[in-house]
Amino acid sequence: MNKVMLITGASRGIGAATARLAAAEGYALCLNYRRQRDAAEALVAEIVAAGGQAIAVQADVADEQQVLQLFARLDQHFGRLDVLVNNAGMLEQQMRLEQMDGGRLQRVFAANVFGSFFCAREAVKRLSTRHGGRGGAIVNLSSVAARLGAPGEYIDYAAAKGAIDSLTLGLAKEVAAEGIRVNAVRPGVIDTDIHASGGEPARVTRVSQSVPMGRGGQAEEVARAILWLAGEQASYTSGALLDVSGGR
Ligand code: NAP
């Protein structure tokens, strides 16, 4: 049977690019999304038309019950899991820290941090040899913001991604002897919709001037790193924080 990969936040951007590459490599895919059902279903149809296997499952990863339902659907449809890509993430309007209210902090940490923890927990229960699993891989989406801090834009998001780095380092050690490799990709500025949700659709163009390579990245360039970390080529790599940032 094909290996099964669950990608959270796969309706567009880096998640969708990862889904396309993974399908081409022969993974069967469980593609999670939050709101954009049409985009997720169109991606499933594209993968199936090319001979692949995929389903789309709606769930807000910030909501623990919805994550449990997502994994129940995965179990029911595929009956196995090999790779979790903890990709779902979000940021809010650019602002300074003294303007951030508690509701925003709750939303940013719930989606980016709690969501990744909930999904990692459910994946470990299924992958770990301690629980009768066959092992597998978890790839978390961090950001170079974790080390740059995103001043004047979204320190909350940067701090949430700092937590993803710590999750990656800790969990990699916790489950290394149970057949699970845990790594993170830290993208730089990548051309997706996420910048529009921060209020600056052209952010990639502005920030690319500070990128040593002189350009923003494409979602597929991040997806290639995710696929490498997910696969057997990375069999001795765990606890790595891989920057995909054009040298920034
Ligand atoms: P994007 O284009 O904004 O897409 C975000 C995806 O995540 C969408 O599929 C969205 O679903 C989903 N999503 C958001 N919140 C969710 C939630 N609570 N539950 C389930 N799904 C949720 O983002 P992207 O640029 O591809 O980013 C992907 C990951 O890379 C994120 O973790 C992001 O923080 C990280 N990253 C991106 C960049 C960059 O420059 N683009 C840089 C560093 C790190 P809907 O379509 O249904 O809303």
PDB file of C-alpha atoms and ligand atoms in Angstrom:
ATOM      1  CA  MET A   1       0.000   0.000   0.000  1.00  0.00           C
ATOM      2  CA  ASN A   2       1.102   3.564  -0.662  1.00  0.00           C
ATOM      3  CA  LYS A   3       2.550   5.607   2.185  1.00  0.00           C
ATOM      4  CA  VAL A   4       0.010   8.009   3.641  1.00  0.00           C
ATOM      5  CA  MET A   5       0.827  11.669   4.272  1.00  0.00           C
ATOM      6  CA  LEU A   6      -1.420  14.067   6.181  1.00  0.00           C
ATOM      7  CA  ILE A   7      -0.803  17.711   5.282  1.00  0.00           C
ATOM      8  CA  THR A   8      -2.567  20.361   7.350  1.00  0.00           C
ATOM      9  CA  GLY A   9      -3.423  23.619   5.571  1.00  0.00           C
ATOM     10  CA  ALA A  10      -3.134  22.020   2.136  1.00  0.00           C
ATOM     11  CA  SER A  11      -5.730  24.029   0.191  1.00  0.00           C
ATOM     12  CA  ARG A  12      -3.160  26.537  -1.094  1.00  0.00           C
ATOM     13  CA  GLY A  13       0.374  27.897  -0.752  1.00  0.00           C
ATOM     14  CA  ILE A  14       3.154  25.683   0.594  1.00  0.00           C
ATOM     15  CA  GLY A  15       0.732  22.936   1.680  1.00  0.00           C
ATOM     16  CA  ALA A  16      -0.771  22.603  -1.801  1.00  0.00           C
ATOM     17  CA  ALA A  17       2.691  22.604  -3.428  1.00  0.00           C
ATOM     18  CA  THR A  18       3.758  19.851  -1.016  1.00  0.00           C
ATOM     19  CA  ALA A  19       0.640  17.851  -1.908  1.00  0.00           C
ATOM     20  CA  ARG A  20       1.432  18.007  -5.642  1.00  0.00           C
ATOM     21  CA  LEU A  21       5.031  16.823  -5.159  1.00  0.00           C
ATOM     22  CA  ALA A  22       3.993  14.143  -2.663  1.00  0.00           C
ATOM     23  CA  ALA A  23       1.342  12.792  -5.032  1.00  0.00           C
ATOM     24  CA  ALA A  24       3.953  12.592  -7.793  1.00  0.00           C
ATOM     25  CA  GLU A  25       6.172  10.585  -5.397  1.00  0.00           C
ATOM     26  CA  GLY A  26       3.308   8.131  -4.799  1.00  0.00           C
ATOM     27  CA  TYR A  27       2.015   9.189  -1.386  1.00  0.00           C
ATOM     28  CA  ALA A  28      -1.704   8.813  -0.699  1.00  0.00           C
ATOM     29  CA  LEU A  29      -2.822  12.131   0.729  1.00  0.00           C
ATOM     30  CA  CYS A  30      -5.138  13.404   3.425  1.00  0.00           C
ATOM     31  CA  LEU A  31      -5.417  17.128   2.713  1.00  0.00           C
ATOM     32  CA  ASN A  32      -6.733  19.286   5.521  1.00  0.00           C
ATOM     33  CA  TYR A  33      -8.091  22.791   5.065  1.00  0.00           C
ATOM     34  CA  ARG A  34      -9.961  25.256   7.231  1.00  0.00           C
ATOM     35  CA  ARG A  35     -12.260  27.353   4.996  1.00  0.00           C
ATOM     36  CA  GLN A  36     -11.374  27.048   1.303  1.00  0.00           C
ATOM     37  CA  ARG A  37     -13.297  23.894   0.459  1.00  0.00           C
ATOM     38  CA  ASP A  38     -13.404  24.595  -3.289  1.00  0.00           C
ATOM     39  CA  ALA A  39      -9.628  24.991  -3.496  1.00  0.00           C
ATOM     40  CA  ALA A  40      -9.052  21.798  -1.493  1.00  0.00           C
ATOM     41  CA  GLU A  41     -11.548  19.783  -3.555  1.00  0.00           C
ATOM     42  CA  ALA A  42     -10.045  21.111  -6.810  1.00  0.00           C
ATOM     43  CA  LEU A  43      -6.605  19.951  -5.655  1.00  0.00           C
ATOM     44  CA  VAL A  44      -7.988  16.503  -4.800  1.00  0.00           C
ATOM     45  CA  ALA A  45      -9.600  16.292  -8.260  1.00  0.00           C
ATOM     46  CA  GLU A  46      -6.290  17.297  -9.912  1.00  0.00           C
ATOM     47  CA  ILE A  47      -4.359  14.612  -7.984  1.00  0.00           C
ATOM     48  CA  VAL A  48      -6.959  11.897  -8.639  1.00  0.00           C
ATOM     49  CA  ALA A  49      -7.100  12.802 -12.353  1.00  0.00           C
ATOM     50  CA  ALA A  50      -3.319  12.261 -12.501  1.00  0.00           C
ATOM     51  CA  GLY A  51      -3.751   8.764 -11.008  1.00  0.00           C
ATOM     52  CA  GLY A  52      -3.091   9.623  -7.357  1.00  0.00           C
ATOM     53  CA  GLN A  53      -5.077   9.129  -4.153  1.00  0.00           C
ATOM     54  CA  ALA A  54      -6.305  12.051  -2.036  1.00  0.00           C
ATOM     55  CA  ILE A  55      -9.153  13.175   0.172  1.00  0.00           C
ATOM     56  CA  ALA A  56      -9.888  16.646   1.558  1.00  0.00           C
ATOM     57  CA  VAL A  57     -10.942  16.997   5.199  1.00  0.00           C
ATOM     58  CA  GLN A  58     -12.149  20.215   6.799  1.00  0.00           C
ATOM     59  CA  ALA A  59     -10.868  20.966  10.305  1.00  0.00           C
ATOM     60  CA  ASP A  60      -9.628  23.980  12.227  1.00  0.00           C
ATOM     61  CA  VAL A  61      -6.422  22.657  13.795  1.00  0.00           C
ATOM     62  CA  ALA A  62      -6.754  25.204  16.602  1.00  0.00           C
ATOM     63  CA  ASP A  63      -9.765  23.210  17.840  1.00  0.00           C
ATOM     64  CA  GLU A  64      -8.769  20.003  19.631  1.00  0.00           C
ATOM     65  CA  GLN A  65     -12.075  18.238  18.896  1.00  0.00           C
ATOM     66  CA  GLN A  66     -11.798  19.026  15.188  1.00  0.00           C
ATOM     67  CA  VAL A  67      -8.251  17.605  15.151  1.00  0.00           C
ATOM     68  CA  LEU A  68      -9.572  14.384  16.711  1.00  0.00           C
ATOM     69  CA  GLN A  69     -12.242  14.230  13.993  1.00  0.00           C
ATOM     70  CA  LEU A  70      -9.605  14.869  11.293  1.00  0.00           C
ATOM     71  CA  PHE A  71      -7.515  11.919  12.512  1.00  0.00           C
ATOM     72  CA  ALA A  72     -10.635   9.732  12.868  1.00  0.00           C
ATOM     73  CA  ARG A  73     -11.421  10.416   9.212  1.00  0.00           C
ATOM     74  CA  LEU A  74      -7.812   9.601   8.287  1.00  0.00           C
ATOM     75  CA  ASP A  75      -8.032   6.289  10.193  1.00  0.00           C
ATOM     76  CA  GLN A  76     -11.368   5.431   8.619  1.00  0.00           C
ATOM     77  CA  HIS A  77     -10.323   6.196   5.041  1.00  0.00           C
ATOM     78  CA  PHE A  78      -6.676   5.069   4.893  1.00  0.00           C
ATOM     79  CA  GLY A  79      -6.159   2.986   8.044  1.00  0.00           C
ATOM     80  CA  ARG A  80      -2.525   4.090   8.245  1.00  0.00           C
ATOM     81  CA  LEU A  81      -0.253   7.114   8.577  1.00  0.00           C
ATOM     82  CA  ASP A  82       3.385   7.514   7.598  1.00  0.00           C
ATOM     83  CA  VAL A  83       4.043  11.269   7.514  1.00  0.00           C
ATOM     84  CA  LEU A  84       2.480  14.315   9.160  1.00  0.00           C
ATOM     85  CA  VAL A  85       3.270  17.718   7.653  1.00  0.00           C
ATOM     86  CA  ASN A  86       2.273  20.276  10.276  1.00  0.00           C
ATOM     87  CA  ASN A  87       1.863  23.079   7.736  1.00  0.00           C
ATOM     88  CA  ALA A  88      -1.317  24.974   8.724  1.00  0.00           C
ATOM     89  CA  GLY A  89      -0.376  28.421   9.938  1.00  0.00           C
ATOM     90  CA  MET A  90      -1.593  31.977   9.962  1.00  0.00           C
ATOM     91  CA  LEU A  91      -0.707  35.520  10.902  1.00  0.00           C
ATOM     92  CA  GLU A  92      -2.739  38.655  11.461  1.00  0.00           C
ATOM     93  CA  GLN A  93      -2.511  42.342  10.511  1.00  0.00           C
ATOM     94  CA  GLN A  94       0.962  43.836  10.847  1.00  0.00           C
ATOM     95  CA  MET A  95       1.290  45.894  14.047  1.00  0.00           C
ATOM     96  CA  ARG A  96       3.539  46.692  16.974  1.00  0.00           C
ATOM     97  CA  LEU A  97       3.353  44.634  20.157  1.00  0.00           C
ATOM     98  CA  GLU A  98       1.666  47.383  22.216  1.00  0.00           C
ATOM     99  CA  GLN A  99      -1.318  47.239  19.839  1.00  0.00           C
ATOM    100  CA  MET A 100      -1.864  43.467  20.184  1.00  0.00           C
ATOM    101  CA  ASP A 101      -4.892  42.446  22.236  1.00  0.00           C
ATOM    102  CA  GLY A 102      -5.458  39.158  24.032  1.00  0.00           C
ATOM    103  CA  GLY A 103      -7.890  37.807  21.448  1.00  0.00           C
ATOM    104  CA  ARG A 104      -5.278  38.072  18.740  1.00  0.00           C
ATOM    105  CA  LEU A 105      -2.646  36.353  20.868  1.00  0.00           C
ATOM    106  CA  GLN A 106      -5.101  33.537  21.616  1.00  0.00           C
ATOM    107  CA  ARG A 107      -5.852  33.045  17.909  1.00  0.00           C
ATOM    108  CA  VAL A 108      -2.224  33.201  16.746  1.00  0.00           C
ATOM    109  CA  PHE A 109      -0.948  30.787  19.385  1.00  0.00           C
ATOM    110  CA  ALA A 110      -3.958  28.468  19.070  1.00  0.00           C
ATOM    111  CA  ALA A 111      -3.636  28.044  15.304  1.00  0.00           C
ATOM    112  CA  ASN A 112       0.147  27.993  14.997  1.00  0.00           C
ATOM    113  CA  VAL A 113       1.247  26.331  18.245  1.00  0.00           C
ATOM    114  CA  PHE A 114      -1.652  24.384  19.745  1.00  0.00           C
ATOM    115  CA  GLY A 115      -2.687  23.104  16.307  1.00  0.00           C
ATOM    116  CA  SER A 116       0.786  21.694  15.681  1.00  0.00           C
ATOM    117  CA  PHE A 117       0.888  20.134  19.158  1.00  0.00           C
ATOM    118  CA  PHE A 118      -2.548  18.493  18.754  1.00  0.00           C
ATOM    119  CA  CYS A 119      -1.632  17.062  15.353  1.00  0.00           C
ATOM    120  CA  ALA A 120       1.828  15.921  16.489  1.00  0.00           C
ATOM    121  CA  ARG A 121       0.259  14.174  19.490  1.00  0.00           C
ATOM    122  CA  GLU A 122      -2.254  12.301  17.340  1.00  0.00           C
ATOM    123  CA  ALA A 123       0.476  11.386  14.843  1.00  0.00           C
ATOM    124  CA  VAL A 124       2.783  10.020  17.556  1.00  0.00           C
ATOM    125  CA  LYS A 125      -0.042   7.810  18.861  1.00  0.00           C
ATOM    126  CA  ARG A 126      -0.278   6.243  15.407  1.00  0.00           C
ATOM    127  CA  LEU A 127       3.401   6.197  14.344  1.00  0.00           C
ATOM    128  CA  SER A 128       5.327   5.305  17.480  1.00  0.00           C
ATOM    129  CA  THR A 129       6.553   1.734  17.885  1.00  0.00           C
ATOM    130  CA  ARG A 130       5.706   2.277  21.581  1.00  0.00           C
ATOM    131  CA  HIS A 131       2.043   2.264  20.531  1.00  0.00           C
ATOM    132  CA  GLY A 132       2.357  -0.543  17.955  1.00  0.00           C
ATOM    133  CA  GLY A 133       3.081   1.755  14.985  1.00  0.00           C
ATOM    134  CA  ARG A 134       5.685   1.306  12.225  1.00  0.00           C
ATOM    135  CA  GLY A 135       7.438   4.653  12.718  1.00  0.00           C
ATOM    136  CA  GLY A 136       7.348   7.567  10.318  1.00  0.00           C
ATOM    137  CA  ALA A 137       8.139  11.263  10.059  1.00  0.00           C
ATOM    138  CA  ILE A 138       6.793  14.597  11.219  1.00  0.00           C
ATOM    139  CA  VAL A 139       7.754  17.796   9.404  1.00  0.00           C
ATOM    140  CA  ASN A 140       6.820  21.052  11.120  1.00  0.00           C
ATOM    141  CA  LEU A 141       6.559  24.420   9.377  1.00  0.00           C
ATOM    142  CA  SER A 142       8.485  26.992  11.375  1.00  0.00           C
ATOM    143  CA  SER A 143       9.797  30.255   9.892  1.00  0.00           C
ATOM    144  CA  VAL A 144      12.950  32.334   9.796  1.00  0.00           C
ATOM    145  CA  ALA A 145      10.750  34.738  11.789  1.00  0.00           C
ATOM    146  CA  ALA A 146      11.589  32.505  14.784  1.00  0.00           C
ATOM    147  CA  ARG A 147      15.150  33.883  14.717  1.00  0.00           C
ATOM    148  CA  LEU A 148      14.520  37.308  13.118  1.00  0.00           C
ATOM    149  CA  GLY A 149      11.593  38.228  15.421  1.00  0.00           C
ATOM    150  CA  ALA A 150       9.388  40.104  12.877  1.00  0.00           C
ATOM    151  CA  PRO A 151       9.652  43.527  14.629  1.00  0.00           C
ATOM    152  CA  GLY A 152       6.897  45.990  13.700  1.00  0.00           C
ATOM    153  CA  GLU A 153       5.019  43.222  11.858  1.00  0.00           C
ATOM    154  CA  TYR A 154       4.037  40.228  13.989  1.00  0.00           C
ATOM    155  CA  ILE A 155       6.239  39.372  16.951  1.00  0.00           C
ATOM    156  CA  ASP A 156       3.403  37.102  18.117  1.00  0.00           C
ATOM    157  CA  TYR A 157       3.691  34.963  14.972  1.00  0.00           C
ATOM    158  CA  ALA A 158       7.506  34.908  15.275  1.00  0.00           C
ATOM    159  CA  ALA A 159       7.232  33.757  18.901  1.00  0.00           C
ATOM    160  CA  ALA A 160       4.713  31.077  17.886  1.00  0.00           C
ATOM    161  CA  LYS A 161       7.231  29.805  15.325  1.00  0.00           C
ATOM    162  CA  GLY A 162       9.912  29.873  18.047  1.00  0.00           C
ATOM    163  CA  ALA A 163       7.655  27.449  19.914  1.00  0.00           C
ATOM    164  CA  ILE A 164       7.559  25.239  16.811  1.00  0.00           C
ATOM    165  CA  ASP A 165      11.364  25.088  16.861  1.00  0.00           C
ATOM    166  CA  SER A 166      11.271  23.967  20.505  1.00  0.00           C
ATOM    167  CA  LEU A 167       8.520  21.433  19.746  1.00  0.00           C
ATOM    168  CA  THR A 168      10.708  20.043  16.956  1.00  0.00           C
ATOM    169  CA  LEU A 169      13.863  19.798  19.099  1.00  0.00           C
ATOM    170  CA  GLY A 170      12.083  18.225  22.068  1.00  0.00           C
ATOM    171  CA  LEU A 171       9.833  15.805  20.238  1.00  0.00           C
ATOM    172  CA  ALA A 172      12.664  14.652  17.957  1.00  0.00           C
ATOM    173  CA  LYS A 173      14.566  13.456  21.039  1.00  0.00           C
ATOM    174  CA  GLU A 174      11.451  12.107  22.774  1.00  0.00           C
ATOM    175  CA  VAL A 175      10.479   9.749  19.934  1.00  0.00           C
ATOM    176  CA  ALA A 176      13.811   9.102  18.181  1.00  0.00           C
ATOM    177  CA  ALA A 177      14.046   5.559  19.561  1.00  0.00           C
ATOM    178  CA  GLU A 178      10.424   4.863  18.558  1.00  0.00           C
ATOM    179  CA  GLY A 179      10.961   5.104  14.788  1.00  0.00           C
ATOM    180  CA  ILE A 180       9.811   8.702  14.345  1.00  0.00           C
ATOM    181  CA  ARG A 181      11.960  11.470  12.878  1.00  0.00           C
ATOM    182  CA  VAL A 182      10.850  15.038  13.652  1.00  0.00           C
ATOM    183  CA  ASN A 183      12.223  17.990  11.721  1.00  0.00           C
ATOM    184  CA  ALA A 184      11.245  21.538  10.805  1.00  0.00           C
ATOM    185  CA  VAL A 185      11.535  23.650   7.694  1.00  0.00           C
ATOM    186  CA  ARG A 186      12.020  27.373   8.288  1.00  0.00           C
ATOM    187  CA  PRO A 187      10.957  29.217   5.123  1.00  0.00           C
ATOM    188  CA  GLY A 188      12.032  32.776   4.442  1.00  0.00           C
ATOM    189  CA  VAL A 189       9.782  35.054   2.416  1.00  0.00           C
ATOM    190  CA  ILE A 190       7.740  32.834   0.079  1.00  0.00           C
ATOM    191  CA  ASP A 191       5.264  34.006  -2.539  1.00  0.00           C
ATOM    192  CA  THR A 192       1.881  32.918  -1.087  1.00  0.00           C
ATOM    193  CA  ASP A 193      -1.366  34.511   0.155  1.00  0.00           C
ATOM    194  CA  ILE A 194      -0.147  34.666   3.749  1.00  0.00           C
ATOM    195  CA  HIS A 195       1.335  38.155   3.281  1.00  0.00           C
ATOM    196  CA  ALA A 196      -2.013  39.576   2.160  1.00  0.00           C
ATOM    197  CA  SER A 197      -3.526  38.377   5.431  1.00  0.00           C
ATOM    198  CA  GLY A 198      -0.913  40.529   7.212  1.00  0.00           C
ATOM    199  CA  GLY A 199      -2.145  43.528   5.186  1.00  0.00           C
ATOM    200  CA  GLU A 200       0.809  43.733   2.749  1.00  0.00           C
ATOM    201  CA  PRO A 201       0.176  41.648  -0.421  1.00  0.00           C
ATOM    202  CA  ALA A 202       3.428  42.951  -1.994  1.00  0.00           C
ATOM    203  CA  ARG A 203       5.567  42.081   1.056  1.00  0.00           C
ATOM    204  CA  VAL A 204       7.601  39.526  -0.925  1.00  0.00           C
ATOM    205  CA  THR A 205       8.802  42.257  -3.317  1.00  0.00           C
ATOM    206  CA  ARG A 206       9.798  44.624  -0.475  1.00  0.00           C
ATOM    207  CA  VAL A 207      11.534  41.999   1.678  1.00  0.00           C
ATOM    208  CA  SER A 208      13.306  40.339  -1.252  1.00  0.00           C
ATOM    209  CA  GLN A 209      15.735  43.279  -1.288  1.00  0.00           C
ATOM    210  CA  SER A 210      17.112  41.994   2.036  1.00  0.00           C
ATOM    211  CA  VAL A 211      17.401  38.402   0.795  1.00  0.00           C
ATOM    212  CA  PRO A 212      21.008  37.543  -0.207  1.00  0.00           C
ATOM    213  CA  MET A 213      19.707  35.729  -3.307  1.00  0.00           C
ATOM    214  CA  GLY A 214      17.746  38.883  -4.176  1.00  0.00           C
ATOM    215  CA  ARG A 215      14.357  37.221  -4.560  1.00  0.00           C
ATOM    216  CA  GLY A 216      11.485  35.650  -2.685  1.00  0.00           C
ATOM    217  CA  GLY A 217      11.004  31.893  -2.794  1.00  0.00           C
ATOM    218  CA  GLN A 218       8.353  29.800  -4.480  1.00  0.00           C
ATOM    219  CA  ALA A 219       6.121  27.400  -2.558  1.00  0.00           C
ATOM    220  CA  GLU A 220       7.539  24.461  -4.493  1.00  0.00           C
ATOM    221  CA  GLU A 221      11.075  25.308  -3.319  1.00  0.00           C
ATOM    222  CA  VAL A 222       9.878  24.824   0.269  1.00  0.00           C
ATOM    223  CA  ALA A 223       7.871  21.736  -0.682  1.00  0.00           C
ATOM    224  CA  ARG A 224      11.026  20.036  -1.999  1.00  0.00           C
ATOM    225  CA  ALA A 225      12.706  20.444   1.411  1.00  0.00           C
ATOM    226  CA  ILE A 226       9.598  19.101   3.174  1.00  0.00           C
ATOM    227  CA  LEU A 227       9.533  16.034   0.900  1.00  0.00           C
ATOM    228  CA  TRP A 228      13.213  15.368   1.511  1.00  0.00           C
ATOM    229  CA  LEU A 229      12.790  15.517   5.304  1.00  0.00           C
ATOM    230  CA  ALA A 230       9.689  13.296   5.056  1.00  0.00           C
ATOM    231  CA  GLY A 231      11.389  10.576   3.052  1.00  0.00           C
ATOM    232  CA  GLU A 232      13.990   7.834   3.410  1.00  0.00           C
ATOM    233  CA  GLN A 233      16.716  10.042   1.921  1.00  0.00           C
ATOM    234  CA  ALA A 234      16.674  11.826   5.310  1.00  0.00           C
ATOM    235  CA  SER A 235      16.825   8.557   7.299  1.00  0.00           C
ATOM    236  CA  TYR A 236      19.492   9.845   9.760  1.00  0.00           C
ATOM    237  CA  THR A 237      18.131  13.411  10.074  1.00  0.00           C
ATOM    238  CA  SER A 238      16.040  14.292  13.120  1.00  0.00           C
ATOM    239  CA  GLY A 239      15.766  17.465  15.189  1.00  0.00           C
ATOM    240  CA  ALA A 240      16.946  19.589  12.232  1.00  0.00           C
ATOM    241  CA  LEU A 241      15.719  23.149  11.625  1.00  0.00           C
ATOM    242  CA  LEU A 242      16.252  23.560   7.878  1.00  0.00           C
ATOM    243  CA  ASP A 243      16.250  27.155   6.621  1.00  0.00           C
ATOM    244  CA  VAL A 244      14.840  27.556   3.090  1.00  0.00           C
ATOM    245  CA  SER A 245      15.301  31.276   2.851  1.00  0.00           C
ATOM    246  CA  GLY A 246      17.620  32.281   0.006  1.00  0.00           C
ATOM    247  CA  GLY A 247      20.437  32.838   2.503  1.00  0.00           C
ATOM    248  CA  ARG A 248      18.457  35.273   4.686  1.00  0.00           C
TER     249      ARG A 248
HETATM  250  P1  NAP B   1      -1.216  30.403   3.112  1.00  0.00           P
HETATM  251  O1  NAP B   1      -0.962  30.528   1.654  1.00  0.00           O
HETATM  252  O2  NAP B   1      -1.849  31.542   3.859  1.00  0.00           O
HETATM  253  O3  NAP B   1      -2.075  29.057   3.334  1.00  0.00           O
HETATM  254  C1  NAP B   1      -2.418  28.714   4.647  1.00  0.00           C
HETATM  255  C2  NAP B   1      -3.038  27.346   4.651  1.00  0.00           C
HETATM  256  O4  NAP B   1      -3.275  26.962   6.015  1.00  0.00           O
HETATM  257  C3  NAP B   1      -4.382  27.304   3.971  1.00  0.00           C
HETATM  258  O5  NAP B   1      -4.526  26.012   3.392  1.00  0.00           O
HETATM  259  C4  NAP B   1      -5.371  27.486   5.110  1.00  0.00           C
HETATM  260  O6  NAP B   1      -6.645  26.901   4.864  1.00  0.00           O
HETATM  261  C5  NAP B   1      -4.655  26.730   6.208  1.00  0.00           C
HETATM  262  N1  NAP B   1      -5.005  27.137   7.561  1.00  0.00           N
HETATM  263  C6  NAP B   1      -4.818  28.333   8.166  1.00  0.00           C
HETATM  264  N2  NAP B   1      -5.250  28.295   9.441  1.00  0.00           N
HETATM  265  C7  NAP B   1      -5.717  27.034   9.625  1.00  0.00           C
HETATM  266  C8  NAP B   1      -6.316  26.359  10.717  1.00  0.00           C
HETATM  267  N3  NAP B   1      -6.521  26.991  11.892  1.00  0.00           N
HETATM  268  N4  NAP B   1      -6.692  25.075  10.563  1.00  0.00           N
HETATM  269  C9  NAP B   1      -6.496  24.428   9.385  1.00  0.00           C
HETATM  270  N5  NAP B   1      -5.940  25.013   8.309  1.00  0.00           N
HETATM  271  C10 NAP B   1      -5.561  26.302   8.440  1.00  0.00           C
HETATM  272  O7  NAP B   1       0.135  30.077   3.916  1.00  0.00           O
HETATM  273  P2  NAP B   1       1.575  29.556   3.398  1.00  0.00           P
HETATM  274  O8  NAP B   1       2.386  30.743   3.077  1.00  0.00           O
HETATM  275  O9  NAP B   1       1.438  28.463   2.429  1.00  0.00           O
HETATM  276  O10 NAP B   1       2.149  28.994   4.774  1.00  0.00           O
HETATM  277  C11 NAP B   1       2.227  27.609   5.084  1.00  0.00           C
HETATM  278  C12 NAP B   1       3.068  27.469   6.333  1.00  0.00           C
HETATM  279  O11 NAP B   1       4.383  27.996   6.095  1.00  0.00           O
HETATM  280  C13 NAP B   1       2.521  28.214   7.548  1.00  0.00           C
HETATM  281  O12 NAP B   1       2.764  27.474   8.729  1.00  0.00           O
HETATM  282  C14 NAP B   1       3.348  29.489   7.556  1.00  0.00           C
HETATM  283  O13 NAP B   1       3.412  30.079   8.845  1.00  0.00           O
HETATM  284  C15 NAP B   1       4.687  28.964   7.082  1.00  0.00           C
HETATM  285  N6  NAP B   1       5.565  29.997   6.523  1.00  0.00           N
HETATM  286  C16 NAP B   1       5.215  30.693   5.387  1.00  0.00           C
HETATM  287  C17 NAP B   1       6.081  31.682   4.902  1.00  0.00           C
HETATM  288  C18 NAP B   1       5.770  32.503   3.683  1.00  0.00           C
HETATM  289  O14 NAP B   1       6.500  33.482   3.411  1.00  0.00           O
HETATM  290  N7  NAP B   1       4.755  32.191   2.930  1.00  0.00           N
HETATM  291  C19 NAP B   1       7.280  31.937   5.574  1.00  0.00           C
HETATM  292  C20 NAP B   1       7.587  31.213   6.708  1.00  0.00           C
HETATM  293  C21 NAP B   1       6.741  30.244   7.170  1.00  0.00           C
HETATM  294  P3  NAP B   1      -7.833  27.718   4.093  1.00  0.00           P
HETATM  295  O15 NAP B   1      -7.338  27.927   2.680  1.00  0.00           O
HETATM  296  O16 NAP B   1      -8.999  26.795   4.113  1.00  0.00           O
HETATM  297  O17 NAP B   1      -7.996  28.994   4.831  1.00  0.00           O
END
